[in-house]
Amino acid sequence: MRTLLWLQGGACGGNSLSLLNASDPDLLLFFEQHKIKLLWHPSLSLENNIEKILNDIRNGKITLDILVFEGTIIRGPNNTGTFNLFAGKPMKDWISEISPLANYIIAVGDCASFGGIPASDPNPTQSTGLQFHKKEKGGFLGQKFRSKSGFPVINISGCPAHPTWILTTISMIVEGKLTEDLLDEYNRPKIFYSTTTQFGCPRQPYFTYKIASNELGHREGCLYFELGCRGPMTRSPCNNILWNNQSSKTRVGTPCMGCTEFDFPTFNFFKTEKNRSGLPKNLPIGMSRGSYITFSAIARGSAPQFLTKPLIKKRGDWIE
Amino acid sequence: MIGLNEKIISPLNRVEGDLDLKVELKGNKVVKAYPMSRLFRGIEIILKNKSPMDSLVITPRVCGICGGSHLYSTVRALDMAYKAEVPPNGVLIRNIMSLAEMGQNDVRHTYLMFLIDSVNKKYESFPFYKDMVLRWAPFYGSSYKEAVKWSKKYTEIYAIFGGQWPHGSSMVPGGVTAEPYPDDIMKAKAIIKEISSELVEKVMIGGPTEQFLSVKSMKDLNQWCEDYPNGDICKIWIYGKEMKWDKLGKGSDYLMSFGHVPLDEKYNQENPELMFKSGILNLNNFETLQLNQENFLEFVSKSYYTYSSGDIGLHPFQGETNPIPPISKDKYTFTKAFRYKLKDKLIAPEVGALSMLAVGGNDLILDLLKHLGTNVLLREIARFIRIVLINKIIEEQLEKYKFGEPTYKKPDEVKDSQGYGLIEASRGSLGHWIVIKDGKIQNYQIITPTQINMGPEDPYGNLSHMSLALVGTEVENIDNPIEVAHIVRSHDACMVCNVHFFDNKEKMVLKL
Ligand code: SF4
């Protein structure tokens, strides 16, 4: 039996709810198959004995295999942490005490990973992630922190994280199959964070040939050129491992917000920021300005005609 | 500081967010109740000076279980600010998403958060205890398992149109970004049909939907329970009365609803015609008063905030969010006190599923209210009724969607404007107010249902609905104050509550 404890700091609970959406396996089956004992979860547990559990972990009566943390570490106001009191004291103090005792620590969601929305400008709660603050390694636990197994905090970023990403990561830990070289430079499992949101996006052909959707509400056209899609610079499998077994943001015409990245939220969503010569300020990961210009010129010129007009006509259509 | 000489323990879990509830007892009776919100995340502050469209991404993150409702409120506020027209398809898709989220919430609330308390040891000696355990025990109960399985199917419907749930998107001023194809509609129809037959009819109500819709009075409900005794609604109706849940948790004399589900053909930003009407129902005479958002006020005399103008109440358009460290002597919560100005009175209404249906004119709920008044049992019964109605409306709205017609009409940009969006979220009335200046958000204020129900007292000593519901409650066993837990959870409080119990010597005595 492995023990798992789930705590929430500056959180909206979205990752917990996301977890409840898991299917194949669903949560109940997952715990059974992986012989995991859920010590406590804020919305699922019947018992209200969290303070005792925390103290038993501290005095060694309970071995904590996996600590899952959702939400930011709130340090405010004035470094007291009292904007987030939990079971008698600031949550940040519980985390300081419990973290070194856990074999593995998982930060679920962008908040726990990088600070997310609460830590965004002007960061009124002095929020930070467990081991990163935005792009900077450090966060609340510090650069050098390692949990008992020797691992740094494993980040499963996303607002929220997808249940498949969470459960797969836990299963790999439990089965002893997670090695450190499977993590990227932000300590995220590479199996989920190597590709970008564009992988599997049905609008990808439009991106390739630089055919823009200029207006929301349409199924066709790429959302990158005008509508602020961050798909080309966001590492996520959102279009490969679909949400709720059904869809993704770009599939329903909403630009990718980049919620798996350290800089989420970037603000000015729904609009592509451009520089003076009209080039998007943010280019696809690893692409130089020069090659972007060359690529665009060629792409536009070679666009197949059937893509430059609506595939299915409807009233009030926008292309042409 | 609150909690310095008092031990803070035991979050009353299974609710969303953070709330402590301090309850003082005299003997076995609750004499005072202080709902205390202990988490501050500063979303309203973060929204300042950002682009108005950014609120569509930020506000859903206020809450992980009702983010779609925040999105809907935001988009309604932006519709008003941008003077956006919304094509009928846009209204339909928004409604479907919003109701799918509500269905998800009602199932999860009922089974994952409320009913599992029926296995509490207080009820061990009842002859039907075993039946309750077999149905409702966490992780093992038969209905519990079905709830885990089917609640997520609602989120699939949301995702078909909103990309993902939680924190889906797609609603924008002027409509929705999605352009559903007939296959999307077909799929959504199949899912809602399946939920209706496999969860709602087999597990929850125990009989056919169409027939249940003709249950209009308490007498009809009793008859329904004779005809279809195996549904959970009948079990909770009968067992609930045995356990005296119908005597527990009466609060405010007023039920309020902001109203919900705009009609697609008649949509306008200011006063859309609604399927569930808005208003305030006075329980003393069963008169419904018209609702006017200009009469909303928020006070911070007991909250960890300051106003530049002192203790007076502010309307959300003028609202301020200036947090202070939680160490004040007279202040005890991060929740502002919501009050409705009714002539010369300040009222603190109850909001939630029960209010939404009662104000909306649901015959069955109104008849039950006339017989029993407000209480814990009725709040749960209301969720069963609401889910039947929701499923039906989702089916109808899907039917009306016209493929080939637009779902979105681009509104003109605005530099200076304001707007508000009032809707019913799963847990009750929700409102967003936005003030736009020079193309940026100058002020953004949110009033949430849990805040309306569980706010602190106002400067004149008027208690909020939740405090009223708790005061006077008899707790059978102080070491197991399950009655208090029922009252709080029946509101589907959007908070991780800590319940502290104090006896009259102000000593902490409870463990939940
Ligand atoms: S819509 Fe976004 S994710 Fe899809 S191809 Fe275009 S840029 Fe990439």
mmCIF file of C-alpha atoms in Angstrom, chain B residues 174-505:
data_model
loop_
_atom_site.group_PDB
_atom_site.id
_atom_site.type_symbol
_atom_site.label_atom_id
_atom_site.label_comp_id
_atom_site.label_asym_id
_atom_site.label_seq_id
_atom_site.Cartn_x
_atom_site.Cartn_y
_atom_site.Cartn_z
ATOM 1 C CA GLY B 174 -21.220 38.292 -28.998
ATOM 2 C CA GLY B 175 -21.720 34.550 -28.570
ATOM 3 C CA VAL B 176 -19.416 31.542 -28.448
ATOM 4 C CA THR B 177 -16.175 30.695 -30.276
ATOM 5 C CA ALA B 178 -17.418 27.208 -31.079
ATOM 6 C CA GLU B 179 -19.143 26.285 -34.297
ATOM 7 C CA PRO B 180 -20.737 22.936 -33.478
ATOM 8 C CA TYR B 181 -21.392 20.512 -36.309
ATOM 9 C CA PRO B 182 -24.333 18.126 -36.351
ATOM 10 C CA ASP B 183 -22.129 15.325 -35.014
ATOM 11 C CA ASP B 184 -21.415 17.407 -31.894
ATOM 12 C CA ILE B 185 -25.111 17.950 -31.327
ATOM 13 C CA MET B 186 -25.882 14.288 -31.869
ATOM 14 C CA LYS B 187 -23.229 13.234 -29.388
ATOM 15 C CA ALA B 188 -24.370 15.683 -26.732
ATOM 16 C CA LYS B 189 -27.953 14.533 -27.161
ATOM 17 C CA ALA B 190 -26.912 10.927 -26.703
ATOM 18 C CA ILE B 191 -24.919 11.703 -23.567
ATOM 19 C CA ILE B 192 -27.727 13.633 -21.898
ATOM 20 C CA LYS B 193 -30.197 10.896 -22.800
ATOM 21 C CA GLU B 194 -27.923 8.302 -21.251
ATOM 22 C CA ILE B 195 -27.467 10.323 -18.064
ATOM 23 C CA SER B 196 -31.230 10.732 -17.844
ATOM 24 C CA SER B 197 -31.993 7.066 -18.126
ATOM 25 C CA GLU B 198 -29.023 5.493 -16.358
ATOM 26 C CA LEU B 199 -28.460 7.940 -13.509
ATOM 27 C CA VAL B 200 -31.469 10.170 -13.058
ATOM 28 C CA GLU B 201 -34.269 7.699 -13.718
ATOM 29 C CA LYS B 202 -32.663 4.511 -12.390
ATOM 30 C CA VAL B 203 -30.800 5.884 -9.391
ATOM 31 C CA MET B 204 -32.021 9.326 -8.457
ATOM 32 C CA ILE B 205 -35.773 9.493 -8.986
ATOM 33 C CA GLY B 206 -36.494 5.824 -9.592
ATOM 34 C CA GLY B 207 -39.101 6.363 -12.320
ATOM 35 C CA PRO B 208 -39.775 7.969 -15.705
ATOM 36 C CA THR B 209 -38.849 11.625 -16.187
ATOM 37 C CA GLU B 210 -42.026 12.624 -18.007
ATOM 38 C CA GLN B 211 -44.127 11.336 -15.155
ATOM 39 C CA PHE B 212 -41.937 12.943 -12.533
ATOM 40 C CA LEU B 213 -42.457 16.299 -14.222
ATOM 41 C CA SER B 214 -46.135 16.049 -13.332
ATOM 42 C CA VAL B 215 -45.379 15.720 -9.625
ATOM 43 C CA LYS B 216 -46.592 19.120 -8.471
ATOM 44 C CA SER B 217 -47.335 18.916 -4.768
ATOM 45 C CA MET B 218 -46.306 17.223 -1.548
ATOM 46 C CA LYS B 219 -49.229 14.885 -1.995
ATOM 47 C CA ASP B 220 -47.973 13.949 -5.461
ATOM 48 C CA LEU B 221 -44.501 13.373 -4.094
ATOM 49 C CA ASN B 222 -45.824 11.017 -1.444
ATOM 50 C CA GLN B 223 -47.711 9.171 -4.154
ATOM 51 C CA TRP B 224 -44.563 9.047 -6.320
ATOM 52 C CA CYS B 225 -42.735 7.442 -3.428
ATOM 53 C CA GLU B 226 -45.394 4.781 -3.154
ATOM 54 C CA ASP B 227 -45.228 4.086 -6.874
ATOM 55 C CA TYR B 228 -41.441 4.283 -7.260
ATOM 56 C CA PRO B 229 -40.012 3.652 -3.779
ATOM 57 C CA ASN B 230 -36.508 2.751 -4.905
ATOM 58 C CA GLY B 231 -35.251 6.093 -6.143
ATOM 59 C CA ASP B 232 -32.872 7.989 -3.899
ATOM 60 C CA ILE B 233 -35.278 10.930 -3.824
ATOM 61 C CA CYS B 234 -37.801 8.774 -1.988
ATOM 62 C CA LYS B 235 -35.197 7.342 0.318
ATOM 63 C CA ILE B 236 -33.951 10.766 1.298
ATOM 64 C CA TRP B 237 -37.530 12.100 1.538
ATOM 65 C CA ILE B 238 -38.585 9.333 3.909
ATOM 66 C CA TYR B 239 -35.349 8.731 5.828
ATOM 67 C CA GLY B 240 -34.622 12.461 5.914
ATOM 68 C CA LYS B 241 -37.830 13.137 7.807
ATOM 69 C CA GLU B 242 -37.069 10.306 10.250
ATOM 70 C CA MET B 243 -33.665 11.869 10.858
ATOM 71 C CA LYS B 244 -35.371 15.261 11.273
ATOM 72 C CA TRP B 245 -33.511 16.936 8.438
ATOM 73 C CA ASP B 246 -36.772 18.751 7.700
ATOM 74 C CA LYS B 247 -36.502 20.511 11.050
ATOM 75 C CA LEU B 248 -32.927 21.614 10.553
ATOM 76 C CA GLY B 249 -31.419 24.819 9.227
ATOM 77 C CA LYS B 250 -34.184 27.311 8.635
ATOM 78 C CA GLY B 251 -32.550 30.649 7.949
ATOM 79 C CA SER B 252 -33.484 33.835 6.183
ATOM 80 C CA ASP B 253 -37.102 34.755 5.506
ATOM 81 C CA TYR B 254 -36.163 35.648 1.949
ATOM 82 C CA LEU B 255 -35.177 33.471 -0.977
ATOM 83 C CA MET B 256 -33.373 35.247 -3.799
ATOM 84 C CA SER B 257 -32.548 34.245 -7.355
ATOM 85 C CA PHE B 258 -30.840 36.221 -10.111
ATOM 86 C CA GLY B 259 -32.694 34.055 -12.624
ATOM 87 C CA HIS B 260 -31.254 31.835 -15.328
ATOM 88 C CA VAL B 261 -31.412 30.479 -18.877
ATOM 89 C CA PRO B 262 -32.115 33.381 -21.249
ATOM 90 C CA LEU B 263 -34.469 32.617 -24.122
ATOM 91 C CA ASP B 264 -32.456 32.472 -27.321
ATOM 92 C CA GLU B 265 -34.829 34.401 -29.596
ATOM 93 C CA LYS B 266 -35.302 37.271 -27.201
ATOM 94 C CA TYR B 267 -31.806 37.808 -25.897
ATOM 95 C CA ASN B 268 -30.746 41.280 -24.905
ATOM 96 C CA GLN B 269 -27.952 42.265 -22.558
ATOM 97 C CA GLU B 270 -29.921 44.275 -20.048
ATOM 98 C CA ASN B 271 -33.112 42.348 -19.430
ATOM 99 C CA PRO B 272 -33.155 39.031 -21.188
ATOM 100 C CA GLU B 273 -36.324 37.026 -20.811
ATOM 101 C CA LEU B 274 -35.485 34.083 -18.568
ATOM 102 C CA MET B 275 -36.684 30.525 -18.204
ATOM 103 C CA PHE B 276 -36.063 30.675 -14.444
ATOM 104 C CA LYS B 277 -37.298 34.106 -13.326
ATOM 105 C CA SER B 278 -35.357 36.415 -11.050
ATOM 106 C CA GLY B 279 -36.720 37.917 -7.847
ATOM 107 C CA ILE B 280 -36.968 37.716 -4.091
ATOM 108 C CA LEU B 281 -39.562 35.506 -2.452
ATOM 109 C CA ASN B 282 -40.800 36.627 0.938
ATOM 110 C CA LEU B 283 -41.515 33.443 2.873
ATOM 111 C CA ASN B 284 -43.888 35.182 5.272
ATOM 112 C CA ASN B 285 -46.506 35.892 2.628
ATOM 113 C CA PHE B 286 -45.173 34.072 -0.450
ATOM 114 C CA GLU B 287 -45.031 37.268 -2.469
ATOM 115 C CA THR B 288 -42.310 37.617 -5.048
ATOM 116 C CA LEU B 289 -40.617 40.988 -5.325
ATOM 117 C CA GLN B 290 -38.831 42.270 -8.373
ATOM 118 C CA LEU B 291 -35.082 42.284 -8.198
ATOM 119 C CA ASN B 292 -33.086 45.406 -8.907
ATOM 120 C CA GLN B 293 -29.311 45.120 -8.868
ATOM 121 C CA GLU B 294 -29.017 48.779 -7.907
ATOM 122 C CA ASN B 295 -30.118 47.737 -4.432
ATOM 123 C CA PHE B 296 -27.096 45.493 -3.853
ATOM 124 C CA LEU B 297 -24.663 46.578 -1.169
ATOM 125 C CA GLU B 298 -21.516 45.109 0.305
ATOM 126 C CA PHE B 299 -20.204 45.907 3.777
ATOM 127 C CA VAL B 300 -16.768 45.203 5.206
ATOM 128 C CA SER B 301 -17.149 46.179 8.858
ATOM 129 C CA LYS B 302 -16.509 42.553 9.875
ATOM 130 C CA SER B 303 -14.330 41.611 6.913
ATOM 131 C CA TYR B 304 -10.574 41.825 6.451
ATOM 132 C CA TYR B 305 -10.889 44.737 4.056
ATOM 133 C CA THR B 306 -11.003 48.487 4.308
ATOM 134 C CA TYR B 307 -13.054 50.970 2.316
ATOM 135 C CA SER B 308 -11.702 54.409 1.607
ATOM 136 C CA SER B 309 -15.061 55.768 2.711
ATOM 137 C CA GLY B 310 -15.422 53.920 6.015
ATOM 138 C CA ASP B 311 -18.270 51.675 7.078
ATOM 139 C CA ILE B 312 -20.908 52.505 4.480
ATOM 140 C CA GLY B 313 -22.078 49.862 2.071
ATOM 141 C CA LEU B 314 -20.874 50.014 -1.534
ATOM 142 C CA HIS B 315 -22.581 48.932 -4.716
ATOM 143 C CA PRO B 316 -20.296 46.640 -6.757
ATOM 144 C CA PHE B 317 -19.757 49.279 -9.454
ATOM 145 C CA GLN B 318 -18.137 51.377 -6.715
ATOM 146 C CA GLY B 319 -16.760 48.319 -4.922
ATOM 147 C CA GLU B 320 -13.271 48.160 -3.445
ATOM 148 C CA THR B 321 -11.032 45.220 -2.610
ATOM 149 C CA ASN B 322 -8.335 46.372 -0.188
ATOM 150 C CA PRO B 323 -7.331 43.389 1.955
ATOM 151 C CA ILE B 324 -5.731 43.799 5.356
ATOM 152 C CA PRO B 325 -3.800 41.212 7.367
ATOM 153 C CA PRO B 326 -6.233 38.899 9.184
ATOM 154 C CA ILE B 327 -5.334 40.049 12.665
ATOM 155 C CA SER B 328 -8.063 42.510 13.468
ATOM 156 C CA LYS B 329 -10.097 42.154 16.642
ATOM 157 C CA ASP B 330 -13.581 42.790 15.285
ATOM 158 C CA LYS B 331 -13.098 41.461 11.807
ATOM 159 C CA TYR B 332 -13.167 37.741 11.162
ATOM 160 C CA THR B 333 -13.498 36.833 7.501
ATOM 161 C CA PHE B 334 -12.338 37.501 3.944
ATOM 162 C CA THR B 335 -15.965 37.542 2.830
ATOM 163 C CA LYS B 336 -17.814 40.820 2.428
ATOM 164 C CA ALA B 337 -21.372 41.093 3.777
ATOM 165 C CA PHE B 338 -23.922 41.186 0.960
ATOM 166 C CA ARG B 339 -27.191 42.963 1.682
ATOM 167 C CA TYR B 340 -30.213 43.827 -0.419
ATOM 168 C CA LYS B 341 -31.791 47.198 0.269
ATOM 169 C CA LEU B 342 -35.520 46.570 0.511
ATOM 170 C CA LYS B 343 -37.186 49.894 1.226
ATOM 171 C CA ASP B 344 -35.669 50.833 4.602
ATOM 172 C CA LYS B 345 -34.565 47.315 5.501
ATOM 173 C CA LEU B 346 -31.313 45.518 4.738
ATOM 174 C CA ILE B 347 -32.058 41.890 4.034
ATOM 175 C CA ALA B 348 -29.685 38.928 3.895
ATOM 176 C CA PRO B 349 -31.396 36.395 1.638
ATOM 177 C CA GLU B 350 -30.757 32.711 1.032
ATOM 178 C CA VAL B 351 -29.592 31.641 -2.425
ATOM 179 C CA GLY B 352 -29.137 28.218 -4.018
ATOM 180 C CA ALA B 353 -31.064 25.526 -5.875
ATOM 181 C CA LEU B 354 -34.043 25.839 -3.554
ATOM 182 C CA SER B 355 -34.262 29.605 -4.091
ATOM 183 C CA MET B 356 -33.771 29.308 -7.846
ATOM 184 C CA LEU B 357 -36.693 26.906 -8.163
ATOM 185 C CA ALA B 358 -38.933 28.677 -5.667
ATOM 186 C CA VAL B 359 -38.471 32.121 -7.188
ATOM 187 C CA GLY B 360 -38.711 30.549 -10.642
ATOM 188 C CA GLY B 361 -42.182 29.328 -9.686
ATOM 189 C CA ASN B 362 -41.712 25.551 -9.496
ATOM 190 C CA ASP B 363 -45.016 24.186 -8.162
ATOM 191 C CA LEU B 364 -43.603 21.205 -6.309
ATOM 192 C CA ILE B 365 -40.977 23.244 -4.489
ATOM 193 C CA LEU B 366 -43.472 25.962 -3.609
ATOM 194 C CA ASP B 367 -45.906 23.444 -2.174
ATOM 195 C CA LEU B 368 -43.167 21.739 -0.158
ATOM 196 C CA LEU B 369 -42.030 25.133 1.119
ATOM 197 C CA LYS B 370 -45.557 25.985 2.218
ATOM 198 C CA HIS B 371 -45.751 22.773 4.201
ATOM 199 C CA LEU B 372 -42.252 22.602 5.629
ATOM 200 C CA GLY B 373 -40.527 25.968 5.292
ATOM 201 C CA THR B 374 -36.852 26.056 4.386
ATOM 202 C CA ASN B 375 -34.635 23.316 5.775
ATOM 203 C CA VAL B 376 -31.766 20.957 5.039
ATOM 204 C CA LEU B 377 -33.976 18.245 3.553
ATOM 205 C CA LEU B 378 -35.718 20.573 1.128
ATOM 206 C CA ARG B 379 -32.406 21.969 -0.116
ATOM 207 C CA GLU B 380 -31.420 18.438 -1.118
ATOM 208 C CA ILE B 381 -34.808 17.580 -2.612
ATOM 209 C CA ALA B 382 -34.472 20.768 -4.667
ATOM 210 C CA ARG B 383 -31.335 19.387 -6.306
ATOM 211 C CA PHE B 384 -33.093 16.214 -7.383
ATOM 212 C CA ILE B 385 -35.880 18.264 -8.922
ATOM 213 C CA ARG B 386 -33.475 20.681 -10.555
ATOM 214 C CA ILE B 387 -31.505 17.954 -12.222
ATOM 215 C CA VAL B 388 -34.612 16.522 -13.878
ATOM 216 C CA LEU B 389 -35.486 19.993 -15.189
ATOM 217 C CA ILE B 390 -31.924 20.714 -16.318
ATOM 218 C CA ASN B 391 -31.651 17.530 -18.350
ATOM 219 C CA LYS B 392 -34.922 18.281 -20.054
ATOM 220 C CA ILE B 393 -33.873 21.833 -20.941
ATOM 221 C CA ILE B 394 -30.486 20.697 -22.260
ATOM 222 C CA GLU B 395 -32.288 18.290 -24.590
ATOM 223 C CA GLU B 396 -34.653 21.005 -25.814
ATOM 224 C CA GLN B 397 -31.905 23.558 -26.374
ATOM 225 C CA LEU B 398 -29.821 21.057 -28.326
ATOM 226 C CA GLU B 399 -32.853 20.376 -30.473
ATOM 227 C CA LYS B 400 -33.178 24.062 -31.318
ATOM 228 C CA TYR B 401 -29.591 24.557 -32.506
ATOM 229 C CA LYS B 402 -29.487 25.470 -36.203
ATOM 230 C CA PHE B 403 -26.396 24.291 -38.029
ATOM 231 C CA GLY B 404 -25.264 26.792 -40.639
ATOM 232 C CA GLU B 405 -26.454 29.787 -38.655
ATOM 233 C CA PRO B 406 -23.845 31.874 -36.819
ATOM 234 C CA THR B 407 -22.919 31.309 -33.191
ATOM 235 C CA TYR B 408 -21.105 34.612 -32.862
ATOM 236 C CA LYS B 409 -21.454 38.233 -33.940
ATOM 237 C CA LYS B 410 -18.399 40.379 -33.456
ATOM 238 C CA PRO B 411 -19.179 43.385 -31.265
ATOM 239 C CA ASP B 412 -17.441 46.744 -31.587
ATOM 240 C CA GLU B 413 -14.601 47.435 -29.209
ATOM 241 C CA VAL B 414 -15.249 49.873 -26.407
ATOM 242 C CA LYS B 415 -12.964 52.246 -24.552
ATOM 243 C CA ASP B 416 -15.194 53.398 -21.708
ATOM 244 C CA SER B 417 -18.153 51.401 -20.561
ATOM 245 C CA GLN B 418 -19.556 49.234 -17.836
ATOM 246 C CA GLY B 419 -21.729 46.191 -17.461
ATOM 247 C CA TYR B 420 -22.896 43.487 -15.134
ATOM 248 C CA GLY B 421 -23.866 39.857 -15.533
ATOM 249 C CA LEU B 422 -26.307 38.151 -13.191
ATOM 250 C CA ILE B 423 -26.892 34.422 -13.420
ATOM 251 C CA GLU B 424 -27.645 31.395 -11.301
ATOM 252 C CA ALA B 425 -24.585 29.292 -10.648
ATOM 253 C CA SER B 426 -24.881 25.796 -9.239
ATOM 254 C CA ARG B 427 -24.757 27.112 -5.692
ATOM 255 C CA GLY B 428 -26.928 30.148 -6.205
ATOM 256 C CA SER B 429 -26.916 33.693 -7.456
ATOM 257 C CA LEU B 430 -23.703 34.981 -8.971
ATOM 258 C CA GLY B 431 -22.925 38.457 -10.255
ATOM 259 C CA HIS B 432 -19.972 40.132 -11.957
ATOM 260 C CA TRP B 433 -19.557 43.889 -12.423
ATOM 261 C CA ILE B 434 -16.996 45.416 -14.758
ATOM 262 C CA VAL B 435 -15.996 49.049 -15.269
ATOM 263 C CA ILE B 436 -13.893 49.718 -18.364
ATOM 264 C CA LYS B 437 -11.832 52.876 -18.752
ATOM 265 C CA ASP B 438 -9.437 53.679 -21.602
ATOM 266 C CA GLY B 439 -9.851 50.138 -22.850
ATOM 267 C CA LYS B 440 -8.652 48.643 -19.547
ATOM 268 C CA ILE B 441 -10.464 47.168 -16.554
ATOM 269 C CA GLN B 442 -10.767 49.915 -13.981
ATOM 270 C CA ASN B 443 -12.804 47.908 -11.514
ATOM 271 C CA TYR B 444 -13.993 44.306 -11.368
ATOM 272 C CA GLN B 445 -16.220 43.036 -8.575
ATOM 273 C CA ILE B 446 -17.698 39.606 -8.015
ATOM 274 C CA ILE B 447 -20.528 38.562 -5.701
ATOM 275 C CA THR B 448 -20.675 34.806 -5.186
ATOM 276 C CA PRO B 449 -23.480 32.647 -3.796
ATOM 277 C CA THR B 450 -21.430 31.408 -0.873
ATOM 278 C CA GLN B 451 -20.668 34.990 0.010
ATOM 279 C CA ILE B 452 -24.373 35.857 -0.033
ATOM 280 C CA ASN B 453 -25.247 32.881 2.162
ATOM 281 C CA MET B 454 -22.268 32.881 4.499
ATOM 282 C CA GLY B 455 -21.191 36.460 4.878
ATOM 283 C CA PRO B 456 -20.544 38.045 8.258
ATOM 284 C CA GLU B 457 -22.931 40.385 10.034
ATOM 285 C CA ASP B 458 -23.364 43.926 8.744
ATOM 286 C CA PRO B 459 -22.584 47.086 10.770
ATOM 287 C CA TYR B 460 -26.161 47.102 12.069
ATOM 288 C CA GLY B 461 -25.853 43.635 13.546
ATOM 289 C CA ASN B 462 -28.004 41.846 10.931
ATOM 290 C CA LEU B 463 -26.860 38.263 10.495
ATOM 291 C CA SER B 464 -26.368 36.507 7.196
ATOM 292 C CA HIS B 465 -28.627 33.637 6.197
ATOM 293 C CA MET B 466 -26.171 30.929 7.294
ATOM 294 C CA SER B 467 -25.714 32.376 10.768
ATOM 295 C CA LEU B 468 -29.483 32.572 11.142
ATOM 296 C CA ALA B 469 -29.791 28.959 10.001
ATOM 297 C CA LEU B 470 -27.245 27.809 12.581
ATOM 298 C CA VAL B 471 -28.348 29.815 15.615
ATOM 299 C CA GLY B 472 -30.796 27.809 17.691
ATOM 300 C CA THR B 473 -29.682 24.457 16.314
ATOM 301 C CA GLU B 474 -29.689 21.686 18.893
ATOM 302 C CA VAL B 475 -26.630 19.508 18.667
ATOM 303 C CA GLU B 476 -27.341 16.040 20.008
ATOM 304 C CA ASN B 477 -23.750 15.115 20.742
ATOM 305 C CA ILE B 478 -21.223 17.904 21.020
ATOM 306 C CA ASP B 479 -18.432 15.525 20.061
ATOM 307 C CA ASN B 480 -20.241 14.723 16.836
ATOM 308 C CA PRO B 481 -21.953 17.923 15.717
ATOM 309 C CA ILE B 482 -23.253 16.443 12.494
ATOM 310 C CA GLU B 483 -26.303 18.740 12.545
ATOM 311 C CA VAL B 484 -24.077 21.742 11.945
ATOM 312 C CA ALA B 485 -22.259 19.938 9.155
ATOM 313 C CA HIS B 486 -25.571 19.120 7.466
ATOM 314 C CA ILE B 487 -26.664 22.749 7.572
ATOM 315 C CA VAL B 488 -23.425 24.037 6.090
ATOM 316 C CA ARG B 489 -23.126 21.317 3.469
ATOM 317 C CA SER B 490 -26.766 21.535 2.408
ATOM 318 C CA HIS B 491 -25.780 24.921 0.988
ATOM 319 C CA ASP B 492 -23.063 23.276 -1.029
ATOM 320 C CA ALA B 493 -20.734 25.815 0.506
ATOM 321 C CA CYS B 494 -17.971 26.711 -1.841
ATOM 322 C CA MET B 495 -15.367 26.544 0.872
ATOM 323 C CA VAL B 496 -13.222 24.165 2.799
ATOM 324 C CA CYS B 497 -14.754 24.912 6.138
ATOM 325 C CA ASN B 498 -13.230 24.470 9.494
ATOM 326 C CA VAL B 499 -15.830 24.043 12.151
ATOM 327 C CA HIS B 500 -14.692 24.963 15.596
ATOM 328 C CA PHE B 501 -16.915 24.383 18.462
ATOM 329 C CA PHE B 502 -16.863 26.420 21.579
ATOM 330 C CA ASP B 503 -18.764 25.648 24.712
ATOM 331 C CA ASN B 504 -19.921 28.584 26.782
ATOM 332 C CA LYS B 505 -16.472 28.820 28.352
#
